[in-house]
Amino acid sequence: MKIRLFALLLAALLLAGGCAERPTASSQAEETSSAQTSAAPSQAPSQDASSALESEASDASEGAESAASQTGDASSGGESTTVSANGVTQGALPESPRAEDSYFDDAVFIGDSVSLKLNLYVTKNRQNNPTLLGKAQFLTAGSMGSGNALQPVSEDSIHPLYNGEKMSLADSVAASGAKKVYIMLGMNDLAVYGVDGAVANMETLLNGILEKTPDAKIFIETATPLVKAKSIETNKLNNTNVHLYNEKLAELCAKNGWYLVDISSAVQDSEGNLNASYCSDPDDMGIHFTDEGCKVWIDYLYTHTPQ
Protein backbone atom coordinates (compact mmCIF):
# COMPACT_ATOMS: atom_id res chain seq x y z
CA MET A 1 0.00 0.00 0.00
CA LYS A 2 2.79 2.35 0.98
CA ILE A 3 4.62 1.43 -2.20
CA ARG A 4 1.55 2.28 -4.32
CA LEU A 5 1.09 5.67 -2.59
CA PHE A 6 4.76 6.49 -3.13
CA ALA A 7 4.46 5.67 -6.84
CA LEU A 8 1.40 7.88 -7.25
CA LEU A 9 3.13 10.77 -5.45
CA LEU A 10 6.21 10.42 -7.66
CA ALA A 11 4.07 10.46 -10.81
CA ALA A 12 2.28 13.60 -9.64
CA LEU A 13 5.57 15.38 -9.00
CA LEU A 14 6.92 14.46 -12.44
CA LEU A 15 3.72 15.69 -14.14
CA ALA A 16 3.84 19.02 -12.31
CA GLY A 17 7.47 19.58 -13.31
CA GLY A 18 6.75 18.93 -17.00
CA CYS A 19 3.89 21.46 -17.09
CA ALA A 20 6.06 24.18 -15.52
CA GLU A 21 8.76 23.83 -18.22
CA ARG A 22 6.36 24.01 -21.25
CA PRO A 23 5.86 27.69 -22.38
CA THR A 24 2.38 29.06 -22.96
CA ALA A 25 1.19 30.16 -26.39
CA SER A 26 1.35 33.77 -25.22
CA SER A 27 4.96 33.50 -24.11
CA GLN A 28 5.89 31.80 -27.39
CA ALA A 29 4.36 34.67 -29.37
CA GLU A 30 6.21 37.26 -27.31
CA GLU A 31 9.52 35.43 -27.80
CA THR A 32 8.92 35.10 -31.56
CA SER A 33 8.06 38.81 -31.84
CA SER A 34 11.14 39.76 -29.85
CA ALA A 35 13.37 37.59 -32.03
CA GLN A 36 11.93 39.04 -35.24
CA THR A 37 12.40 42.62 -33.99
CA SER A 38 16.05 42.02 -33.16
CA ALA A 39 16.77 40.31 -36.46
CA ALA A 40 15.02 42.87 -38.71
CA PRO A 41 17.26 45.70 -40.10
CA SER A 42 16.70 49.22 -38.82
CA GLN A 43 14.08 51.08 -40.93
CA ALA A 44 15.36 54.58 -39.97
CA PRO A 45 19.07 55.48 -40.21
CA SER A 46 20.89 56.68 -37.17
CA GLN A 47 21.62 60.43 -36.88
CA ASP A 48 25.20 59.89 -38.10
CA ALA A 49 24.03 57.83 -41.07
CA SER A 50 21.37 60.44 -41.92
CA SER A 51 23.97 63.20 -41.87
CA ALA A 52 26.23 61.17 -44.12
CA LEU A 53 23.41 60.62 -46.63
CA GLU A 54 22.53 64.31 -46.63
CA SER A 55 26.19 65.16 -47.22
CA GLU A 56 26.41 62.73 -50.14
CA ALA A 57 23.18 64.08 -51.64
CA SER A 58 24.49 67.63 -51.32
CA ASP A 59 27.78 66.65 -52.95
CA ALA A 60 25.93 64.93 -55.78
CA SER A 61 23.70 67.96 -56.30
CA GLU A 62 26.69 70.30 -56.38
CA GLY A 63 28.44 67.96 -58.79
CA ALA A 64 25.44 67.96 -61.11
CA GLU A 65 25.21 71.74 -60.97
CA SER A 66 28.93 72.01 -61.72
CA ALA A 67 28.61 69.63 -64.66
CA ALA A 68 25.63 71.57 -65.99
CA SER A 69 27.56 74.81 -65.63
CA GLN A 70 30.55 73.38 -67.47
CA THR A 71 28.29 72.06 -70.23
CA GLY A 72 26.70 75.48 -70.55
CA ASP A 73 30.08 77.17 -70.71
CA ALA A 74 31.27 74.78 -73.38
CA SER A 75 28.15 75.21 -75.48
CA SER A 76 28.35 78.99 -75.33
CA GLY A 77 32.03 79.31 -76.20
CA GLY A 78 33.29 81.21 -79.23
CA GLU A 79 32.78 84.69 -80.55
CA SER A 80 29.57 84.02 -82.43
CA THR A 81 27.78 82.23 -79.57
CA THR A 82 28.86 83.97 -76.38
CA VAL A 83 25.92 86.03 -75.17
CA SER A 84 26.04 89.04 -72.87
CA ALA A 85 23.46 89.91 -70.24
CA ASN A 86 21.18 91.76 -72.64
CA GLY A 87 21.21 88.95 -75.16
CA VAL A 88 23.45 90.64 -77.73
CA THR A 89 26.12 88.44 -79.36
CA GLN A 90 29.65 89.50 -78.42
CA GLY A 91 32.44 89.69 -81.00
CA ALA A 92 32.07 90.17 -84.74
CA LEU A 93 28.74 89.37 -86.32
CA PRO A 94 28.90 85.97 -88.04
CA GLU A 95 27.89 85.46 -91.64
CA SER A 96 24.13 85.49 -92.15
CA PRO A 97 21.62 85.08 -94.99
CA ARG A 98 21.74 88.04 -97.34
CA ALA A 99 19.58 90.87 -96.03
CA GLU A 100 16.91 92.62 -98.06
CA ASP A 101 17.63 96.15 -99.27
CA SER A 102 14.91 97.41 -96.94
CA TYR A 103 16.95 96.30 -93.93
CA PHE A 104 19.08 99.43 -94.40
CA ASP A 105 16.13 101.83 -94.77
CA ASP A 106 16.59 103.12 -91.21
CA ALA A 107 20.40 103.03 -91.20
CA VAL A 108 22.90 105.87 -91.15
CA PHE A 109 26.60 105.45 -91.95
CA ILE A 110 29.08 107.65 -90.09
CA GLY A 111 32.69 107.90 -91.15
CA ASP A 112 35.74 109.75 -92.40
CA SER A 113 37.12 109.93 -95.95
CA VAL A 114 37.19 106.12 -96.20
CA SER A 115 33.42 106.03 -95.67
CA LEU A 116 33.05 109.13 -97.83
CA LYS A 117 34.22 106.98 -100.75
CA LEU A 118 31.49 104.45 -99.89
CA ASN A 119 28.97 107.31 -99.81
CA LEU A 120 30.04 108.49 -103.27
CA TYR A 121 29.97 104.94 -104.65
CA VAL A 122 26.45 104.25 -103.35
CA THR A 123 25.14 107.62 -104.55
CA LYS A 124 26.52 106.99 -108.04
CA ASN A 125 25.23 103.43 -108.30
CA ARG A 126 21.77 104.28 -107.01
CA GLN A 127 21.18 105.87 -110.41
CA ASN A 128 20.91 102.36 -111.85
CA ASN A 129 20.09 100.51 -108.63
CA PRO A 130 17.91 102.82 -106.49
CA THR A 131 17.54 100.29 -103.67
CA LEU A 132 21.28 99.77 -103.05
CA LEU A 133 21.64 99.79 -99.25
CA GLY A 134 17.97 100.66 -99.09
CA LYS A 135 17.33 104.24 -97.99
CA ALA A 136 20.47 104.42 -95.88
CA GLN A 137 21.82 107.91 -95.20
CA PHE A 138 25.43 109.03 -94.80
CA LEU A 139 27.15 111.40 -92.37
CA THR A 140 30.73 111.48 -93.64
CA ALA A 141 33.51 114.06 -93.67
CA GLY A 142 37.17 113.96 -94.63
CA SER A 143 39.58 114.07 -91.67
CA MET A 144 36.79 113.39 -89.16
CA GLY A 145 37.61 111.30 -86.11
CA SER A 146 35.73 110.47 -82.95
CA GLY A 147 37.97 112.96 -81.14
CA ASN A 148 37.33 116.05 -83.27
CA ALA A 149 33.68 115.03 -83.67
CA LEU A 150 33.33 115.66 -79.93
CA GLN A 151 34.44 119.28 -80.33
CA PRO A 152 31.83 122.07 -80.34
CA VAL A 153 30.29 122.83 -83.72
CA SER A 154 31.86 125.89 -85.29
CA GLU A 155 32.73 127.29 -88.68
CA ASP A 156 36.07 125.47 -88.59
CA SER A 157 34.95 122.26 -86.87
CA ILE A 158 34.93 118.94 -88.72
CA HIS A 159 31.31 117.85 -88.68
CA PRO A 160 29.31 116.52 -91.64
CA LEU A 161 26.38 118.47 -93.01
CA TYR A 162 22.84 117.20 -92.61
CA ASN A 163 20.33 118.84 -94.95
CA GLY A 164 22.90 121.55 -95.58
CA GLU A 165 23.46 122.32 -91.89
CA LYS A 166 26.54 121.51 -89.84
CA MET A 167 25.61 119.95 -86.52
CA SER A 168 26.96 117.50 -83.98
CA LEU A 169 26.69 113.82 -84.82
CA ALA A 170 24.29 113.31 -81.92
CA ASP A 171 21.99 115.98 -83.36
CA SER A 172 22.30 114.86 -86.98
CA VAL A 173 21.61 111.20 -86.13
CA ALA A 174 18.54 112.26 -84.16
CA ALA A 175 17.38 114.47 -87.03
CA SER A 176 17.84 111.63 -89.54
CA GLY A 177 15.46 109.35 -87.65
CA ALA A 178 17.90 106.46 -88.03
CA LYS A 179 17.53 103.40 -85.81
CA LYS A 180 20.70 101.64 -86.97
CA VAL A 181 23.97 103.54 -86.59
CA TYR A 182 26.94 102.16 -88.53
CA ILE A 183 30.16 103.93 -87.63
CA MET A 184 33.75 103.60 -88.85
CA LEU A 185 36.19 106.05 -87.33
CA GLY A 186 39.72 105.78 -85.99
CA MET A 187 42.24 106.44 -88.74
CA ASN A 188 42.35 110.12 -87.79
CA ASP A 189 42.41 109.30 -84.07
CA LEU A 190 45.23 106.76 -83.80
CA ALA A 191 47.94 109.20 -84.85
CA VAL A 192 46.75 111.79 -82.32
CA TYR A 193 45.35 109.89 -79.34
CA GLY A 194 46.84 106.41 -79.67
CA VAL A 195 44.82 103.20 -79.39
CA ASP A 196 43.33 103.67 -75.92
CA GLY A 197 42.51 107.33 -76.48
CA ALA A 198 40.80 106.51 -79.79
CA VAL A 199 38.67 103.82 -78.15
CA ALA A 200 37.72 106.15 -75.29
CA ASN A 201 36.67 108.84 -77.77
CA MET A 202 34.55 106.34 -79.69
CA GLU A 203 32.71 105.28 -76.55
CA THR A 204 32.08 108.89 -75.51
CA LEU A 205 30.82 109.77 -78.98
CA LEU A 206 28.44 106.81 -79.16
CA ASN A 207 27.08 107.38 -75.67
CA GLY A 208 26.33 110.96 -76.71
CA ILE A 209 24.45 109.70 -79.77
CA LEU A 210 22.46 107.28 -77.62
CA GLU A 211 21.46 110.05 -75.23
CA LYS A 212 19.49 111.67 -78.05
CA THR A 213 18.52 108.46 -79.87
CA PRO A 214 18.26 105.89 -77.07
CA ASP A 215 16.57 103.21 -79.17
CA ALA A 216 19.29 103.16 -81.84
CA LYS A 217 21.24 99.98 -82.48
CA ILE A 218 24.98 100.57 -82.70
CA PHE A 219 27.15 98.84 -85.31
CA ILE A 220 30.87 99.56 -85.03
CA GLU A 221 32.72 98.76 -88.25
CA THR A 222 36.32 97.76 -87.72
CA ALA A 223 38.90 100.19 -89.07
CA THR A 224 40.38 98.99 -92.34
CA PRO A 225 44.19 98.65 -92.60
CA LEU A 226 46.73 100.43 -94.77
CA VAL A 227 48.50 98.89 -97.74
CA LYS A 228 51.75 97.26 -96.69
CA ALA A 229 54.06 99.99 -98.00
CA LYS A 230 52.30 102.66 -95.92
CA SER A 231 52.23 100.75 -92.64
CA ILE A 232 55.33 102.21 -91.02
CA GLU A 233 55.92 100.93 -87.49
CA THR A 234 57.54 104.17 -86.35
CA ASN A 235 54.25 106.00 -86.95
CA LYS A 236 51.27 105.63 -84.63
CA LEU A 237 49.10 104.99 -87.66
CA ASN A 238 50.29 101.53 -88.67
CA ASN A 239 48.60 98.18 -89.12
CA THR A 240 49.78 96.83 -85.78
CA ASN A 241 47.89 99.63 -84.05
CA VAL A 242 44.92 99.34 -86.42
CA HIS A 243 44.47 95.67 -85.50
CA LEU A 244 44.99 96.39 -81.80
CA TYR A 245 42.41 99.17 -82.06
CA ASN A 246 39.94 96.75 -83.63
CA GLU A 247 40.52 94.26 -80.82
CA LYS A 248 39.72 97.02 -78.32
CA LEU A 249 36.59 97.90 -80.30
CA ALA A 250 35.47 94.27 -79.94
CA GLU A 251 35.86 94.61 -76.18
CA LEU A 252 33.92 97.87 -76.29
CA CYS A 253 31.07 96.19 -78.14
CA ALA A 254 31.01 93.31 -75.66
CA LYS A 255 30.94 95.75 -72.77
CA ASN A 256 28.07 97.85 -74.12
CA GLY A 257 26.05 95.29 -76.07
CA TRP A 258 26.87 96.82 -79.46
CA TYR A 259 27.43 94.98 -82.73
CA LEU A 260 30.87 94.59 -84.31
CA VAL A 261 30.98 94.42 -88.11
CA ASP A 262 34.44 93.19 -89.11
CA ILE A 263 34.88 94.95 -92.46
CA SER A 264 38.65 94.81 -92.01
CA SER A 265 38.70 91.02 -92.32
CA ALA A 266 36.97 91.22 -95.71
CA VAL A 267 39.43 93.61 -97.35
CA GLN A 268 42.83 92.62 -95.94
CA ASP A 269 45.40 90.29 -97.43
CA SER A 270 46.96 87.25 -95.76
CA GLU A 271 49.41 89.49 -93.87
CA GLY A 272 46.74 91.80 -92.46
CA ASN A 273 47.38 94.69 -94.85
CA LEU A 274 44.79 96.35 -97.08
CA ASN A 275 44.51 94.25 -100.22
CA ALA A 276 46.35 96.24 -102.88
CA SER A 277 43.59 95.65 -105.43
CA TYR A 278 41.12 97.45 -103.15
CA CYS A 279 43.30 100.54 -102.60
CA SER A 280 42.84 103.64 -104.76
CA ASP A 281 45.83 105.58 -103.40
CA PRO A 282 48.71 103.14 -102.82
CA ASP A 283 51.29 105.85 -103.53
CA ASP A 284 49.68 108.41 -101.25
CA MET A 285 47.93 107.55 -97.96
CA GLY A 286 47.27 103.92 -98.86
CA ILE A 287 43.89 103.71 -97.09
CA HIS A 288 41.15 104.69 -99.55
CA PHE A 289 39.07 102.25 -101.58
CA THR A 290 38.53 101.44 -105.22
CA ASP A 291 35.07 100.63 -106.55
CA GLU A 292 35.93 96.95 -106.24
CA GLY A 293 36.78 97.47 -102.58
CA CYS A 294 33.41 99.19 -102.06
CA LYS A 295 31.63 96.22 -103.64
CA VAL A 296 33.31 93.85 -101.17
CA TRP A 297 32.42 96.19 -98.30
CA ILE A 298 28.76 96.40 -99.29
CA ASP A 299 28.49 92.65 -99.83
CA TYR A 300 29.86 92.10 -96.33
CA LEU A 301 27.28 94.47 -94.87
CA TYR A 302 24.45 92.57 -96.56
CA THR A 303 25.69 89.20 -95.30
CA HIS A 304 26.49 90.14 -91.69
CA THR A 305 23.34 91.29 -89.95
CA PRO A 306 21.79 90.29 -86.60
CA GLN A 307 19.47 87.29 -86.76
Coordinates of C-alpha atoms in Angstrom, one line a residue:
M1 CA 0.0 0.0 0.0
K2 CA 2.8 2.3 1.0
I3 CA 4.6 1.4 -2.2
R4 CA 1.6 2.3 -4.3
L5 CA 1.1 5.7 -2.6
F6 CA 4.8 6.5 -3.1
A7 CA 4.5 5.7 -6.8
L8 CA 1.4 7.9 -7.2
L9 CA 3.1 10.8 -5.4
L10 CA 6.2 10.4 -7.7
A11 CA 4.1 10.5 -10.8
A12 CA 2.3 13.6 -9.6
L13 CA 5.6 15.4 -9.0
L14 CA 6.9 14.5 -12.4
L15 CA 3.7 15.7 -14.1
A16 CA 3.8 19.0 -12.3
G17 CA 7.5 19.6 -13.3
G18 CA 6.7 18.9 -17.0
C19 CA 3.9 21.5 -17.1
A20 CA 6.1 24.2 -15.5
E21 CA 8.8 23.8 -18.2
R22 CA 6.4 24.0 -21.2
P23 CA 5.9 27.7 -22.4
T24 CA 2.4 29.1 -23.0
A25 CA 1.2 30.2 -26.4
S26 CA 1.4 33.8 -25.2
S27 CA 5.0 33.5 -24.1
Q28 CA 5.9 31.8 -27.4
A29 CA 4.4 34.7 -29.4
E30 CA 6.2 37.3 -27.3
E31 CA 9.5 35.4 -27.8
T32 CA 8.9 35.1 -31.6
S33 CA 8.1 38.8 -31.8
S34 CA 11.1 39.8 -29.9
A35 CA 13.4 37.6 -32.0
Q36 CA 11.9 39.0 -35.2
T37 CA 12.4 42.6 -34.0
S38 CA 16.0 42.0 -33.2
A39 CA 16.8 40.3 -36.5
A40 CA 15.0 42.9 -38.7
P41 CA 17.3 45.7 -40.1
S42 CA 16.7 49.2 -38.8
Q43 CA 14.1 51.1 -40.9
A44 CA 15.4 54.6 -40.0
P45 CA 19.1 55.5 -40.2
S46 CA 20.9 56.7 -37.2
Q47 CA 21.6 60.4 -36.9
D48 CA 25.2 59.9 -38.1
A49 CA 24.0 57.8 -41.1
S50 CA 21.4 60.4 -41.9
S51 CA 24.0 63.2 -41.9
A52 CA 26.2 61.2 -44.1
L53 CA 23.4 60.6 -46.6
E54 CA 22.5 64.3 -46.6
S55 CA 26.2 65.2 -47.2
E56 CA 26.4 62.7 -50.1
A57 CA 23.2 64.1 -51.6
S58 CA 24.5 67.6 -51.3
D59 CA 27.8 66.7 -53.0
A60 CA 25.9 64.9 -55.8
S61 CA 23.7 68.0 -56.3
E62 CA 26.7 70.3 -56.4
G63 CA 28.4 68.0 -58.8
A64 CA 25.4 68.0 -61.1
E65 CA 25.2 71.7 -61.0
S66 CA 28.9 72.0 -61.7
A67 CA 28.6 69.6 -64.7
A68 CA 25.6 71.6 -66.0
S69 CA 27.6 74.8 -65.6
Q70 CA 30.5 73.4 -67.5
T71 CA 28.3 72.1 -70.2
G72 CA 26.7 75.5 -70.6
D73 CA 30.1 77.2 -70.7
A74 CA 31.3 74.8 -73.4
S75 CA 28.1 75.2 -75.5
S76 CA 28.4 79.0 -75.3
G77 CA 32.0 79.3 -76.2
G78 CA 33.3 81.2 -79.2
E79 CA 32.8 84.7 -80.6
S80 CA 29.6 84.0 -82.4
T81 CA 27.8 82.2 -79.6
T82 CA 28.9 84.0 -76.4
V83 CA 25.9 86.0 -75.2
S84 CA 26.0 89.0 -72.9
A85 CA 23.5 89.9 -70.2
N86 CA 21.2 91.8 -72.6
G87 CA 21.2 89.0 -75.2
V88 CA 23.5 90.6 -77.7
T89 CA 26.1 88.4 -79.4
Q90 CA 29.7 89.5 -78.4
G91 CA 32.4 89.7 -81.0
A92 CA 32.1 90.2 -84.7
L93 CA 28.7 89.4 -86.3
P94 CA 28.9 86.0 -88.0
E95 CA 27.9 85.5 -91.6
S96 CA 24.1 85.5 -92.1
P97 CA 21.6 85.1 -95.0
R98 CA 21.7 88.0 -97.3
A99 CA 19.6 90.9 -96.0
E100 CA 16.9 92.6 -98.1
D101 CA 17.6 96.1 -99.3
S102 CA 14.9 97.4 -96.9
Y103 CA 17.0 96.3 -93.9
F104 CA 19.1 99.4 -94.4
D105 CA 16.1 101.8 -94.8
D106 CA 16.6 103.1 -91.2
A107 CA 20.4 103.0 -91.2
V108 CA 22.9 105.9 -91.2
F109 CA 26.6 105.4 -91.9
I110 CA 29.1 107.6 -90.1
G111 CA 32.7 107.9 -91.1
D112 CA 35.7 109.8 -92.4
S113 CA 37.1 109.9 -96.0
V114 CA 37.2 106.1 -96.2
S115 CA 33.4 106.0 -95.7
L116 CA 33.0 109.1 -97.8
K117 CA 34.2 107.0 -100.8
L118 CA 31.5 104.5 -99.9
N119 CA 29.0 107.3 -99.8
L120 CA 30.0 108.5 -103.3
Y121 CA 30.0 104.9 -104.6
V122 CA 26.4 104.3 -103.3
T123 CA 25.1 107.6 -104.6
K124 CA 26.5 107.0 -108.0
N125 CA 25.2 103.4 -108.3
R126 CA 21.8 104.3 -107.0
Q127 CA 21.2 105.9 -110.4
N128 CA 20.9 102.4 -111.8
N129 CA 20.1 100.5 -108.6
P130 CA 17.9 102.8 -106.5
T131 CA 17.5 100.3 -103.7
L132 CA 21.3 99.8 -103.1
L133 CA 21.6 99.8 -99.2
G134 CA 18.0 100.7 -99.1
K135 CA 17.3 104.2 -98.0
A136 CA 20.5 104.4 -95.9
Q137 CA 21.8 107.9 -95.2
F138 CA 25.4 109.0 -94.8
L139 CA 27.2 111.4 -92.4
T140 CA 30.7 111.5 -93.6
A141 CA 33.5 114.1 -93.7
G142 CA 37.2 114.0 -94.6
S143 CA 39.6 114.1 -91.7
M144 CA 36.8 113.4 -89.2
G145 CA 37.6 111.3 -86.1
S146 CA 35.7 110.5 -83.0
G147 CA 38.0 113.0 -81.1
N148 CA 37.3 116.0 -83.3
A149 CA 33.7 115.0 -83.7
L150 CA 33.3 115.7 -79.9
Q151 CA 34.4 119.3 -80.3
P152 CA 31.8 122.1 -80.3
V153 CA 30.3 122.8 -83.7
S154 CA 31.9 125.9 -85.3
E155 CA 32.7 127.3 -88.7
D156 CA 36.1 125.5 -88.6
S157 CA 35.0 122.3 -86.9
I158 CA 34.9 118.9 -88.7
H159 CA 31.3 117.9 -88.7
P160 CA 29.3 116.5 -91.6
L161 CA 26.4 118.5 -93.0
Y162 CA 22.8 117.2 -92.6
N163 CA 20.3 118.8 -94.9
G164 CA 22.9 121.6 -95.6
E165 CA 23.5 122.3 -91.9
K166 CA 26.5 121.5 -89.8
M167 CA 25.6 120.0 -86.5
S168 CA 27.0 117.5 -84.0
L169 CA 26.7 113.8 -84.8
A170 CA 24.3 113.3 -81.9
D171 CA 22.0 116.0 -83.4
S172 CA 22.3 114.9 -87.0
V173 CA 21.6 111.2 -86.1
A174 CA 18.5 112.3 -84.2
A175 CA 17.4 114.5 -87.0
S176 CA 17.8 111.6 -89.5
G177 CA 15.5 109.4 -87.7
A178 CA 17.9 106.5 -88.0
K179 CA 17.5 103.4 -85.8
K180 CA 20.7 101.6 -87.0
V181 CA 24.0 103.5 -86.6
Y182 CA 26.9 102.2 -88.5
I183 CA 30.2 103.9 -87.6
M184 CA 33.7 103.6 -88.9
L185 CA 36.2 106.1 -87.3
G186 CA 39.7 105.8 -86.0
M187 CA 42.2 106.4 -88.7
N188 CA 42.4 110.1 -87.8
D189 CA 42.4 109.3 -84.1
L190 CA 45.2 106.8 -83.8
A191 CA 47.9 109.2 -84.8
V192 CA 46.7 111.8 -82.3
Y193 CA 45.3 109.9 -79.3
G194 CA 46.8 106.4 -79.7
V195 CA 44.8 103.2 -79.4
D196 CA 43.3 103.7 -75.9
G197 CA 42.5 107.3 -76.5
A198 CA 40.8 106.5 -79.8
V199 CA 38.7 103.8 -78.2
A200 CA 37.7 106.1 -75.3
N201 CA 36.7 108.8 -77.8
M202 CA 34.5 106.3 -79.7
E203 CA 32.7 105.3 -76.5
T204 CA 32.1 108.9 -75.5
L205 CA 30.8 109.8 -79.0
L206 CA 28.4 106.8 -79.2
N207 CA 27.1 107.4 -75.7
G208 CA 26.3 111.0 -76.7
I209 CA 24.5 109.7 -79.8
L210 CA 22.5 107.3 -77.6
E211 CA 21.5 110.0 -75.2
K212 CA 19.5 111.7 -78.0
T213 CA 18.5 108.5 -79.9
P214 CA 18.3 105.9 -77.1
D215 CA 16.6 103.2 -79.2
A216 CA 19.3 103.2 -81.8
K217 CA 21.2 100.0 -82.5
I218 CA 25.0 100.6 -82.7
F219 CA 27.1 98.8 -85.3
I220 CA 30.9 99.6 -85.0
E221 CA 32.7 98.8 -88.3
T222 CA 36.3 97.8 -87.7
A223 CA 38.9 100.2 -89.1
T224 CA 40.4 99.0 -92.3
P225 CA 44.2 98.7 -92.6
L226 CA 46.7 100.4 -94.8
V227 CA 48.5 98.9 -97.7
K228 CA 51.8 97.3 -96.7
A229 CA 54.1 100.0 -98.0
K230 CA 52.3 102.7 -95.9
S231 CA 52.2 100.7 -92.6
I232 CA 55.3 102.2 -91.0
E233 CA 55.9 100.9 -87.5
T234 CA 57.5 104.2 -86.3
N235 CA 54.3 106.0 -86.9
K236 CA 51.3 105.6 -84.6
L237 CA 49.1 105.0 -87.7
N238 CA 50.3 101.5 -88.7
N239 CA 48.6 98.2 -89.1
T240 CA 49.8 96.8 -85.8
N241 CA 47.9 99.6 -84.1
V242 CA 44.9 99.3 -86.4
H243 CA 44.5 95.7 -85.5
L244 CA 45.0 96.4 -81.8
Y245 CA 42.4 99.2 -82.1
N246 CA 39.9 96.7 -83.6
E247 CA 40.5 94.3 -80.8
K248 CA 39.7 97.0 -78.3
L249 CA 36.6 97.9 -80.3
A250 CA 35.5 94.3 -79.9
E251 CA 35.9 94.6 -76.2
L252 CA 33.9 97.9 -76.3
C253 CA 31.1 96.2 -78.1
A254 CA 31.0 93.3 -75.7
K255 CA 30.9 95.8 -72.8
N256 CA 28.1 97.8 -74.1
G257 CA 26.0 95.3 -76.1
W258 CA 26.9 96.8 -79.5
Y259 CA 27.4 95.0 -82.7
L260 CA 30.9 94.6 -84.3
V261 CA 31.0 94.4 -88.1
D262 CA 34.4 93.2 -89.1
I263 CA 34.9 95.0 -92.5
S264 CA 38.7 94.8 -92.0
S265 CA 38.7 91.0 -92.3
A266 CA 37.0 91.2 -95.7
V267 CA 39.4 93.6 -97.3
Q268 CA 42.8 92.6 -95.9
D269 CA 45.4 90.3 -97.4
S270 CA 47.0 87.3 -95.8
E271 CA 49.4 89.5 -93.9
G272 CA 46.7 91.8 -92.5
N273 CA 47.4 94.7 -94.9
L274 CA 44.8 96.3 -97.1
N275 CA 44.5 94.2 -100.2
A276 CA 46.3 96.2 -102.9
S277 CA 43.6 95.6 -105.4
Y278 CA 41.1 97.5 -103.2
C279 CA 43.3 100.5 -102.6
S280 CA 42.8 103.6 -104.8
D281 CA 45.8 105.6 -103.4
P282 CA 48.7 103.1 -102.8
D283 CA 51.3 105.8 -103.5
D284 CA 49.7 108.4 -101.2
M285 CA 47.9 107.6 -98.0
G286 CA 47.3 103.9 -98.9
I287 CA 43.9 103.7 -97.1
H288 CA 41.2 104.7 -99.6
F289 CA 39.1 102.3 -101.6
T290 CA 38.5 101.4 -105.2
D291 CA 35.1 100.6 -106.6
E292 CA 35.9 97.0 -106.2
G293 CA 36.8 97.5 -102.6
C294 CA 33.4 99.2 -102.1
K295 CA 31.6 96.2 -103.6
V296 CA 33.3 93.9 -101.2
W297 CA 32.4 96.2 -98.3
I298 CA 28.8 96.4 -99.3
D299 CA 28.5 92.7 -99.8
Y300 CA 29.9 92.1 -96.3
L301 CA 27.3 94.5 -94.9
Y302 CA 24.4 92.6 -96.6
T303 CA 25.7 89.2 -95.3
H304 CA 26.5 90.1 -91.7
T305 CA 23.3 91.3 -89.9
P306 CA 21.8 90.3 -86.6
Q307 CA 19.5 87.3 -86.8

